[in-house]
XYZ file of C-alpha atoms in Angstrom:
693
model
C -25.332 -11.047 -22.314
C -21.930 -11.370 -20.075
C -18.540 -10.065 -22.257
C -15.185 -11.577 -21.694
C -14.487 -10.629 -18.439
C -17.134 -12.978 -16.707
C -14.442 -15.609 -17.196
C -11.762 -13.414 -15.336
C -10.748 -14.020 -11.097
C -10.829 -9.902 -10.833
C -13.427 -8.942 -9.000
C -12.486 -5.391 -10.269
C -13.016 -6.858 -13.928
C -16.233 -9.037 -13.163
C -17.694 -5.899 -11.975
C -17.873 -4.882 -15.831
C -18.869 -8.241 -16.962
C -22.243 -7.737 -17.563
C -21.556 -4.094 -19.704
C -22.738 -3.612 -23.403
C -18.938 -3.053 -24.418
C -16.948 -6.017 -25.844
C -14.273 -5.522 -22.875
C -11.086 -7.665 -23.057
C -8.708 -8.458 -20.466
C -5.216 -7.534 -21.234
C -3.721 -10.400 -23.767
C -1.828 -11.084 -26.666
C -4.823 -11.672 -28.578
C -6.581 -8.454 -27.851
C -3.472 -6.506 -28.730
C -2.956 -9.242 -31.682
C -6.568 -8.156 -32.753
C -6.362 -4.583 -32.542
C -3.279 -4.633 -34.783
C -5.369 -6.458 -37.683
C -8.766 -4.634 -37.529
C -6.316 -1.267 -37.037
C -8.429 -0.400 -33.959
C -7.055 2.010 -31.424
C -7.198 0.611 -27.764
C -9.101 2.178 -25.642
C -7.023 1.004 -21.977
C -9.198 1.586 -18.840
C -7.677 0.629 -15.646
C -8.812 0.850 -12.097
C -9.344 -1.283 -9.363
C -12.275 -2.758 -7.163
C -12.538 -0.666 -4.345
C -12.369 2.632 -6.473
C -15.214 5.049 -5.936
C -15.225 6.537 -9.542
C -13.978 3.498 -10.912
C -17.531 2.359 -9.886
C -19.673 4.928 -10.777
C -18.181 5.187 -14.630
C -18.628 1.521 -14.818
C -22.321 2.354 -14.107
C -22.774 5.113 -16.086
C -20.819 5.444 -19.404
C -19.631 1.650 -19.470
C -23.487 0.741 -19.107
C -24.838 3.056 -22.083
C -26.029 1.344 -25.367
C -24.958 4.102 -27.205
C -21.395 4.726 -26.024
C -20.857 0.844 -26.242
C -22.158 0.457 -29.788
C -19.636 2.967 -30.998
C -16.758 2.104 -28.562
C -17.381 -1.886 -29.867
C -17.296 -0.666 -33.448
C -14.251 1.734 -33.422
C -11.901 0.884 -30.583
C -10.523 -2.462 -28.821
C -11.397 -2.036 -25.849
C -9.101 -3.421 -23.018
C -9.659 -3.693 -19.110
C -6.941 -3.787 -16.204
C -6.862 -4.253 -12.784
C -4.276 -2.511 -11.614
C -3.785 -4.270 -8.631
C -2.644 -7.442 -10.792
C -0.965 -5.508 -13.229
C 0.971 -2.663 -11.432
C 3.274 -2.579 -14.184
C 0.990 -2.024 -16.848
C -0.567 0.919 -14.640
C 2.304 2.610 -13.692
C 3.370 2.980 -17.005
C 0.452 4.232 -18.217
C -0.139 6.322 -15.580
C 3.153 8.461 -16.287
C 2.442 9.069 -19.558
C -1.330 10.357 -18.307
C 0.654 12.399 -16.178
C 2.733 14.075 -18.834
C 0.068 14.408 -21.250
C -2.436 16.311 -18.571
C -0.188 17.199 -15.956
C -2.383 14.785 -13.429
C -3.475 11.551 -13.056
C -5.865 9.141 -10.873
C -8.362 6.449 -11.367
C -10.402 5.552 -13.620
C -7.015 5.631 -16.214
C -8.481 6.037 -19.413
C -6.264 6.040 -22.356
C -5.934 5.571 -25.935
C -2.818 3.940 -27.453
C -1.828 2.943 -31.076
C -2.848 -0.422 -32.294
C 0.929 -1.540 -33.183
C 3.393 0.047 -30.808
C 0.536 0.683 -27.765
C 1.999 4.343 -27.333
C -0.303 6.651 -25.584
C -2.105 9.716 -27.545
C -5.119 10.795 -25.337
C -6.030 10.296 -21.986
C -7.983 11.253 -18.585
C -9.649 9.735 -15.491
C -13.577 9.941 -15.704
C -15.822 11.044 -18.245
C -19.319 11.106 -17.786
C -21.846 10.110 -19.804
C -22.984 13.785 -20.750
C -20.756 16.902 -20.230
C -20.720 17.812 -17.195
C -18.272 19.174 -14.116
C -16.319 20.934 -17.128
C -15.744 17.574 -18.450
C -16.841 16.777 -22.284
C -19.317 13.682 -22.832
C -17.662 10.339 -23.263
C -19.231 9.793 -26.362
C -18.121 13.394 -27.907
C -14.455 12.012 -27.067
C -14.995 8.663 -28.433
C -15.619 10.451 -31.844
C -13.093 13.400 -31.245
C -10.647 10.675 -30.702
C -11.593 8.530 -33.741
C -12.061 11.135 -36.328
C -8.065 12.170 -35.185
C -6.572 8.821 -35.360
C -8.301 8.783 -38.941
C -7.644 11.769 -40.251
C -4.638 13.823 -38.295
C -1.975 11.256 -39.139
C 0.992 13.599 -39.340
C 0.359 15.484 -36.215
C -0.482 11.402 -34.649
C 2.660 10.532 -35.448
C 4.436 13.399 -33.745
C 2.437 12.675 -30.442
C 3.519 9.298 -30.752
C 6.932 10.178 -31.482
C 7.026 12.459 -28.407
C 5.537 10.516 -26.001
C 7.937 7.382 -26.586
C 10.792 9.712 -26.380
C 9.651 11.000 -23.119
C 8.538 7.682 -21.542
C 12.069 6.376 -22.656
C 14.451 9.181 -21.458
C 12.262 8.665 -18.132
C 13.554 4.836 -17.622
C 17.323 6.312 -18.040
C 18.437 8.294 -14.759
C 22.083 9.600 -14.943
C 24.079 8.155 -12.240
C 26.141 10.153 -9.919
C 27.875 10.036 -6.376
C 26.515 10.486 -3.302
C 26.656 14.558 -1.922
C 27.228 14.291 1.836
C 24.241 16.742 2.640
C 21.727 14.845 0.542
C 20.091 13.071 3.636
C 19.690 16.359 5.399
C 18.160 17.636 2.064
C 15.698 14.686 2.073
C 14.922 14.731 5.838
C 14.464 19.243 5.189
C 12.266 18.695 2.314
C 10.198 15.395 3.450
C 9.271 17.229 6.660
C 8.056 19.987 4.832
C 5.329 17.820 3.130
C 3.931 16.409 6.000
C 3.854 19.686 8.131
C 2.158 21.783 5.059
C -1.263 22.668 5.653
C -3.578 22.506 2.534
C -7.362 22.690 2.114
C -8.011 19.502 0.206
C -8.010 15.403 1.158
C -6.019 13.925 3.734
C -3.697 10.796 3.333
C -1.886 8.800 5.653
C 1.340 9.334 3.203
C 3.336 6.633 5.738
C 6.560 6.385 3.594
C 6.972 9.774 3.890
C 5.836 9.945 7.711
C 8.248 6.962 8.421
C 11.080 9.132 7.223
C 10.738 11.968 8.933
C 10.654 10.205 12.285
C 13.573 8.796 11.460
C 14.934 12.490 11.052
C 14.157 13.203 14.742
C 17.244 11.712 16.029
C 19.412 13.834 14.110
C 18.186 16.916 15.671
C 19.114 19.223 12.630
C 18.003 23.048 12.493
C 14.975 23.250 10.596
C 11.494 25.142 9.791
C 9.822 22.575 11.036
C 9.886 20.331 14.466
C 10.144 17.016 13.532
C 8.761 15.200 16.378
C 5.931 17.272 16.506
C 5.163 16.801 12.725
C 5.800 12.596 13.531
C 2.990 12.693 16.752
C 0.562 15.176 14.531
C 0.611 12.477 11.815
C -0.236 9.578 14.265
C -2.874 11.852 16.029
C -4.755 12.805 12.697
C -5.001 9.019 12.268
C -5.297 7.251 15.464
C -8.204 10.331 16.425
C -9.569 11.177 12.759
C -12.603 9.912 11.159
C -9.739 7.858 8.964
C -9.840 5.447 11.616
C -12.634 3.093 12.174
C -13.508 3.640 15.955
C -16.172 1.381 16.353
C -14.555 -1.675 14.717
C -11.024 -0.834 13.347
C -9.057 -0.401 10.481
C -8.404 2.769 8.664
C -9.950 3.969 5.177
C -8.310 5.183 2.394
C -8.104 8.889 3.189
C -10.334 11.580 4.079
C -11.980 14.008 1.663
C -10.974 17.076 3.832
C -8.273 18.539 5.624
C -9.344 18.173 8.787
C -9.554 14.421 8.974
C -12.789 14.225 9.708
C -15.119 12.347 6.460
C -13.248 9.278 4.874
C -13.390 7.838 1.780
C -14.469 4.802 3.570
C -12.829 1.584 1.281
C -10.571 0.128 3.739
C -7.373 -1.117 1.421
C -4.775 -3.867 3.047
C -1.464 -1.724 2.402
C -2.330 1.297 4.135
C -3.299 -0.726 7.285
C 0.090 -2.461 7.176
C 2.015 0.442 7.069
C 0.210 2.583 9.708
C -0.017 -0.325 12.107
C 4.123 -0.235 11.670
C 4.355 3.674 11.668
C 2.458 3.835 15.323
C 4.068 0.921 16.530
C 7.278 3.430 15.615
C 5.898 5.790 17.596
C 5.302 4.093 20.409
C 8.955 2.935 20.219
C 9.989 6.157 19.689
C 8.854 6.997 23.408
C 5.418 8.810 21.774
C 3.464 6.471 23.908
C -0.232 7.743 22.992
C -2.646 5.605 24.556
C -4.804 6.011 20.923
C -1.818 4.750 19.032
C -1.986 1.426 20.958
C -5.944 1.265 20.832
C -5.900 2.038 16.877
C -3.305 -0.695 16.801
C -5.136 -3.705 18.654
C -8.202 -2.203 16.825
C -6.535 -2.569 13.668
C -5.495 -6.482 14.406
C -8.966 -7.154 15.382
C -10.435 -6.260 12.599
C -7.941 -7.694 10.193
C -8.610 -11.217 12.192
C -12.387 -10.985 11.894
C -12.719 -9.809 8.297
C -9.681 -10.037 6.287
C -8.144 -13.186 7.287
C -8.656 -15.914 4.677
C -9.082 -19.582 6.510
C -5.921 -20.340 4.932
C -3.870 -17.681 6.805
C -3.342 -14.774 4.164
C -5.291 -11.108 4.188
C -7.677 -10.151 1.667
C -6.922 -7.042 -0.135
C -9.831 -4.444 0.304
C -13.267 -3.777 1.388
C -15.083 -1.237 -0.808
C -16.491 2.097 0.507
C -20.109 1.434 -1.029
C -22.608 -0.647 0.913
C -26.316 -1.307 0.450
C -29.035 0.496 2.821
C -31.117 -2.488 2.605
C -31.705 -5.778 0.333
C -34.162 -3.715 -1.840
C -31.670 -0.698 -2.705
C -30.786 -0.643 -6.376
C -27.209 0.931 -5.657
C -25.030 0.856 -3.071
C -24.543 4.122 -0.956
C -20.971 5.387 0.326
C -20.446 4.631 3.746
C -23.487 3.599 4.518
C -21.790 0.773 6.532
C -20.040 2.694 8.875
C -22.151 6.092 9.220
C -24.614 7.125 12.159
C -27.877 9.169 11.872
C -28.397 10.718 15.516
C -31.334 8.587 16.128
C -29.547 5.521 15.620
C -27.106 6.880 18.449
C -30.347 7.753 20.787
C -31.771 3.696 20.062
C -29.007 2.158 20.570
C -27.390 4.103 23.615
C -28.203 5.336 27.112
C -28.471 9.244 27.932
C -25.504 8.823 29.687
C -23.146 6.827 26.951
C -24.734 9.013 24.161
C -23.556 12.160 26.304
C -20.376 10.876 26.978
C -19.895 10.071 23.519
C -20.805 13.865 22.120
C -18.402 15.192 25.039
C -15.595 13.120 23.294
C -16.477 12.864 19.582
C -18.092 14.945 17.012
C -21.322 13.798 16.974
C -24.517 16.045 16.704
C -27.918 15.763 15.380
C -26.879 17.339 11.961
C -24.411 14.972 11.588
C -21.210 15.537 9.516
C -21.460 13.361 6.777
C -24.953 13.772 4.563
C -26.899 14.117 7.595
C -25.246 11.478 9.938
C -22.040 10.834 11.799
C -18.507 10.126 11.152
C -17.084 9.428 14.406
C -14.050 11.639 15.002
C -12.388 11.748 18.379
C -11.873 15.260 19.988
C -8.784 14.375 22.160
C -6.140 12.098 22.962
C -5.688 9.896 26.017
C -7.617 7.103 27.273
C -11.348 6.053 26.363
C -13.424 5.818 29.508
C -15.279 2.397 30.010
C -18.405 4.250 29.754
C -17.371 5.247 25.989
C -15.578 2.053 25.488
C -19.266 0.382 26.452
C -20.901 3.013 23.912
C -18.437 2.188 20.882
C -19.244 -2.113 21.574
C -23.258 -1.130 21.528
C -22.334 0.692 17.884
C -20.345 -2.542 16.928
C -23.481 -4.973 17.731
C -25.885 -2.342 15.878
C -23.278 -2.758 13.242
C -22.313 -6.430 12.998
C -25.677 -7.776 15.356
C -23.059 -9.674 17.692
C -20.434 -7.898 20.492
C -17.057 -7.637 19.505
C -16.170 -10.197 22.223
C -18.435 -12.802 20.365
C -17.794 -12.311 16.893
C -14.439 -13.488 16.275
C -14.892 -14.040 12.550
C -17.230 -11.763 10.060
C -17.487 -13.555 6.662
C -16.914 -11.480 3.688
C -19.569 -10.709 1.151
C -17.825 -11.343 -1.824
C -19.713 -9.233 -4.486
C -23.012 -7.628 -4.860
C -25.783 -10.211 -5.267
C -23.927 -11.673 -1.767
C -23.946 -8.753 0.123
C -27.693 -8.042 -0.877
C -29.243 -11.597 -0.463
C -27.023 -13.240 2.085
C -29.090 -13.045 6.024
C -27.105 -10.519 7.530
C -27.178 -10.257 11.018
C -26.793 -6.383 11.351
C -26.250 -3.906 8.384
C -25.247 -5.165 4.980
C -21.458 -5.116 4.721
C -19.386 -3.581 1.907
C -17.920 -6.077 -0.343
C -14.455 -7.281 -0.024
C -12.079 -8.411 -2.576
C -10.538 -11.510 -1.270
C -7.828 -11.745 -3.393
C -4.209 -12.174 -1.969
C -1.421 -10.082 -2.523
C 1.983 -10.905 -1.657
C 3.108 -7.273 -1.536
C 0.032 -6.104 0.275
C 0.468 -8.900 2.766
C 4.017 -8.200 3.285
C 3.215 -4.609 4.365
C 0.613 -6.132 6.868
C 3.340 -8.959 8.052
C 6.087 -5.915 8.634
C 3.455 -4.010 10.917
C 2.376 -6.879 12.564
C 5.856 -8.265 13.223
C 6.861 -4.594 14.048
C 4.030 -4.320 16.634
C 4.231 -7.768 17.840
C 8.099 -6.862 19.017
C 7.538 -3.595 20.292
C 3.963 -4.162 22.052
C 5.138 -7.718 23.189
C 2.359 -8.961 21.584
C 3.055 -12.863 20.061
C -0.487 -12.993 18.856
C 0.613 -10.450 16.177
C 3.418 -11.962 15.239
C 1.357 -15.568 14.659
C -0.822 -14.129 12.423
C 2.087 -12.548 10.459
C 3.721 -15.839 10.248
C 0.412 -17.824 8.904
C 0.373 -14.994 6.196
C 4.234 -15.339 5.111
C 4.304 -19.314 5.450
C 1.070 -19.282 3.230
C 3.050 -17.397 0.769
C 6.180 -19.781 1.009
C 3.825 -22.708 0.707
C 2.100 -21.453 -2.131
C 3.412 -18.718 -4.257
C 6.023 -20.445 -5.870
C 5.094 -22.317 -8.957
C 7.717 -24.038 -11.440
C 10.347 -22.491 -9.427
C 8.823 -18.646 -10.128
C 7.478 -16.136 -7.900
C 3.565 -15.280 -7.940
C 1.810 -12.047 -7.068
C -1.461 -13.279 -6.168
C -3.940 -15.833 -4.784
C -7.300 -16.474 -5.825
C -8.766 -18.968 -3.558
C -5.986 -20.927 -3.920
C -4.804 -20.404 -7.459
C -1.565 -18.515 -7.845
C -1.775 -15.970 -10.691
C 0.336 -13.530 -12.483
C 4.124 -13.296 -12.025
C 5.589 -11.677 -8.805
C 6.869 -7.761 -9.274
C 9.512 -5.907 -7.819
C 7.358 -4.607 -5.159
C 6.286 -8.226 -4.199
C 10.079 -9.171 -3.874
C 11.407 -5.801 -2.370
C 8.434 -6.110 0.348
C 8.335 -9.488 0.965
C 11.925 -9.552 1.493
C 11.409 -6.718 3.919
C 8.598 -9.077 5.813
C 11.159 -11.606 5.830
C 13.909 -9.956 7.698
C 11.452 -8.148 9.875
C 10.613 -11.365 11.023
C 13.736 -12.661 11.496
C 14.457 -9.430 13.946
C 10.838 -9.800 15.633
C 11.633 -13.659 16.141
C 14.814 -12.860 18.077
C 12.853 -10.563 20.286
C 10.309 -12.765 21.764
C 13.477 -15.338 22.587
C 12.142 -18.273 24.522
C 8.307 -17.097 25.425
C 5.810 -20.061 25.769
C 3.552 -18.407 22.971
C 6.246 -18.627 20.564
C 8.064 -21.929 21.264
C 6.392 -23.779 18.372
C 7.039 -20.991 15.742
C 9.815 -21.646 12.988
C 13.159 -20.047 14.668
C 14.536 -17.174 13.621
C 17.212 -18.161 11.301
C 14.321 -19.687 9.325
C 13.096 -16.302 7.927
C 16.693 -15.168 7.398
C 17.256 -18.251 5.060
C 13.970 -17.441 3.094
C 14.837 -13.945 2.857
C 18.434 -15.009 1.134
C 16.610 -17.406 -1.147
C 14.278 -14.532 -2.403
C 16.767 -12.078 -3.063
C 18.725 -14.069 -5.119
C 15.777 -14.710 -7.176
C 14.986 -11.258 -7.311
C 18.943 -10.283 -8.223
C 18.688 -13.120 -10.911
C 15.475 -11.352 -12.891
C 15.228 -8.018 -12.005
C 18.795 -6.459 -11.328
C 19.826 -4.064 -14.105
C 23.425 -4.947 -14.854
C 23.915 -1.778 -17.249
C 21.644 0.808 -14.786
C 21.726 -0.437 -11.383
C 18.712 -0.862 -9.604
C 15.520 -3.268 -10.143
C 13.520 -3.501 -13.000
C 9.385 -3.479 -12.155
C 9.035 -6.643 -14.238
C 11.607 -9.603 -14.539
C 13.710 -9.958 -17.461
C 12.081 -12.852 -19.524
C 8.430 -11.031 -19.181
C 8.772 -7.355 -20.063
C 8.587 -7.655 -24.017
C 5.138 -5.800 -24.568
C 5.715 -2.820 -22.120
C 7.140 0.254 -24.218
C 9.925 0.704 -21.570
C 11.055 -1.413 -18.599
C 10.834 1.314 -15.545
C 12.694 0.972 -12.329
C 10.212 1.921 -9.803
C 11.921 4.986 -7.115
C 8.602 6.917 -6.715
C 6.311 6.492 -3.674
C 2.701 6.743 -3.795
C 0.272 5.199 -1.432
C 2.929 2.401 -1.067
C 6.588 2.575 -0.949
C 8.626 2.516 -4.176
C 10.229 -1.254 -4.610
C 14.264 0.013 -5.244
C 14.038 2.488 -1.931
C 12.535 -0.938 -0.142
C 14.902 -3.338 -1.652
C 18.161 -0.830 -1.106
C 17.533 -1.148 2.690
C 16.616 -4.621 2.244
C 20.386 -4.977 0.804
C 21.967 -3.308 3.871
C 19.994 -5.476 6.239
C 21.010 -8.346 4.448
C 24.729 -7.631 4.358
C 24.758 -6.866 7.623
C 23.448 -10.237 8.304
C 24.894 -12.580 6.161
C 28.210 -11.118 6.320
C 28.354 -10.783 2.447
C 29.775 -6.921 1.414
C 28.413 -7.692 -2.395
C 24.494 -7.035 -0.851
C 26.352 -3.454 0.316
C 28.028 -2.971 -3.130
C 24.791 -3.314 -4.895
C 23.035 -0.894 -2.535
C 25.218 1.621 -3.038
C 25.051 1.261 -6.748
C 21.368 1.548 -6.588
C 21.774 4.928 -4.805
C 23.851 5.935 -7.034
C 21.161 5.340 -9.888
C 18.734 7.110 -8.609
C 20.996 10.183 -7.038
C 20.022 12.550 -9.681
C 16.117 12.243 -8.659
C 16.914 12.603 -5.141
C 18.777 15.766 -5.619
C 16.076 17.188 -8.350
C 13.075 15.961 -6.174
C 13.551 14.752 -3.127
C 9.795 15.404 -2.438
C 8.911 12.278 -5.063
C 11.137 9.504 -3.189
C 11.491 9.440 0.598
C 11.749 5.495 0.646
C 15.409 6.377 -1.316
C 16.066 8.742 1.889
C 15.337 5.859 4.067
C 17.474 3.549 2.058
C 20.251 6.235 2.644
C 19.622 6.429 5.544
C 20.450 2.703 6.480
C 23.287 2.884 4.071
C 25.255 5.422 5.755
C 24.191 4.492 9.623
C 24.125 0.829 9.294
C 24.663 -1.074 12.717
C 24.748 -4.562 13.577
C 24.683 -5.364 17.378
C 25.745 -9.025 18.383
C 24.304 -9.686 21.874
C 21.948 -11.830 24.238
C 18.577 -12.916 23.637
C 16.943 -11.250 26.191
C 19.123 -7.843 25.229
C 17.207 -8.174 21.774
C 13.957 -8.236 23.410
C 14.607 -4.814 25.295
C 16.377 -3.138 22.109
C 13.415 -4.337 19.823
C 11.122 -2.479 21.739
C 13.455 0.680 21.260
C 13.342 3.449 18.070
C 16.825 2.103 16.380
C 16.081 2.905 12.414
C 19.318 1.338 11.228
C 19.910 -1.381 13.632
C 19.795 -4.949 13.079
C 20.405 -7.759 15.854
C 22.499 -10.881 15.687
C 21.964 -13.154 18.633
C 25.638 -13.955 19.938
C 25.681 -17.075 22.498
C 29.130 -17.013 23.265
C 29.877 -13.251 24.375
C 33.004 -13.781 26.859
C 31.797 -13.246 30.820
C 30.930 -9.454 31.530
C 29.923 -8.392 27.892
C 26.578 -6.790 27.155
C 27.491 -6.783 23.492
C 29.184 -5.548 20.075
C 28.558 -2.848 18.076
C 29.567 -2.929 14.913
C 29.325 -0.482 11.608
C 30.778 -0.621 8.056
C 33.732 -3.039 8.508
C 34.700 -2.427 12.252
C 33.207 -3.048 15.795
C 33.431 -0.974 18.793
C 35.013 -1.775 21.878
C 33.189 -4.783 23.521
C 30.167 -3.007 25.512
C 30.395 -4.076 29.239
C 27.391 -2.970 30.510
C 23.670 -2.113 28.975
C 24.252 1.242 29.568
C 27.382 1.435 27.647
C 25.808 -0.498 25.046
C 23.192 1.823 24.289
C 25.479 4.832 24.380
C 27.539 3.111 21.468
C 24.445 2.404 19.754
C 22.934 5.762 20.200
C 26.312 7.352 18.453
C 26.454 4.524 15.466
C 23.257 5.708 14.368
C 23.731 9.308 13.600
C 27.137 8.985 12.479
C 26.233 9.634 8.798
């Protein structure tokens, strides 16, 4: 018999609908029931493409003895972290305070009265293993502690509440002169460091390090080499799907070989933008352009809804065949040597082995993840071989398969008649923040590589958000098949404003090209950015502390504390993005109130920037914008060529009435340099302005 989660829209929640546990979604009714029955809340947070979340769903959460004890002694609540990042952020911070580490599934126990966490962990096995206790033992011990040791519980609760409240209030201070240098040096070391564990893209860090190249600071690491190597790791490694495009979440090893196979929209948007920025900085490796193009093709084929928005994610696991009981990790993506011998000619296989890590023994459970051995342009023979593998996987050639329908759940995956392999399940919800990251990536890559198709994809997704995500005057975060859900949070506002500004700048650089003639003019995107910023300021701005809260001021009562996000994770923190937006808006609107807000927000987070620069690279990116912001007033054709260059703190204004013989004006702060009389002089002024801070 299905539980309450069967009625929810979240794919992650619905995956737990057949559990014997009597799950509740997060709701006032659930919390009130816990208080009334004096039951501790068991809060379990995860997401649909999370491997260990899936494992725990099939093990502990499907165990009848565990479910019987859970239902009698706790109020179990399931939360999709992609729906409610505010809840996830708060309780992840609490888990890290309790245990020194975190991850998903995130499982915490809360007091029913104030929802204060007093114990937590991540994956719990059914029986004791991996050095972890069995989950039923944990539940019994927690309930016994809750009932018997009231004094200790009260002490733990008070300490946790105090720590959470203190963490939400940071002392403001002035910005020191060497702060940007400190942030660049520290975060270059983060990206340059070698370690034995998994390898993550860490794009907020890589983007900051790329910004630092232009300063030529004395450093222990060569910033340009570090940035180039990160691009090569991404474009050549097994983290990239060389057959069909798109980047996996991370690799489980330090060599960038074997990925955790889920594909997340937010990673792909950031990586496309980063590789495009590397290209614009003069690091024009053919593998970067190939990875961008392949990712855009994957996006169009598998991740774009008919309405134009982008889906959220694809799972790591897929079924080997229709009779398989459980999906296998990576099955859709990996190749046995025997399969390669059957699909390819001897010449094709030999050349594939020459350029990729392909062996008879494989590199992942006897099968092969494709990882390139060298950079450069792939030969026609290798590209032909990869196209054959594509056909073996999808049942059609890359040229003939413009769209590939998503498997929306395991039942669809197992029962639909797929022409090739059974694909991994796709989470088809629309998330504004993640769509915004992809829109920015497409806008930047389109402008740099002069690809109007990329811009058109970005515009369709943006137009969908503008048309469908405002309900009764308020911005909404999610869309499920045309139905908006969950009030937008700070990351949705900040990243969407950035996307609108990126579209504005890209559209200026496309000029009057025939392919974009029917698209909205650049001014349209700026006007909408200003409107969304006004709403962001109204509902999220902290008058007392500066910066932006994660949640709006009229719907934050249910949470213990109201956080202001500043730490970067897989995605950049909202406040770092918001500050950079404010600087850009001040230049484009000539409204200095935006610049004042940017300064106030940087001062609000300056203590954490000084104390833990490795936690917040996006704040240092924002500081770079604040100290080196530059406005270029010039003609449209000049913007097109400048847009293709790496000028990380510049924005463009199309000036149609420049005097004869004037190439443009470079303005910084409240002053402009002398009018540039040639493109060379304009470029020289720009270069100087970008490193003045």
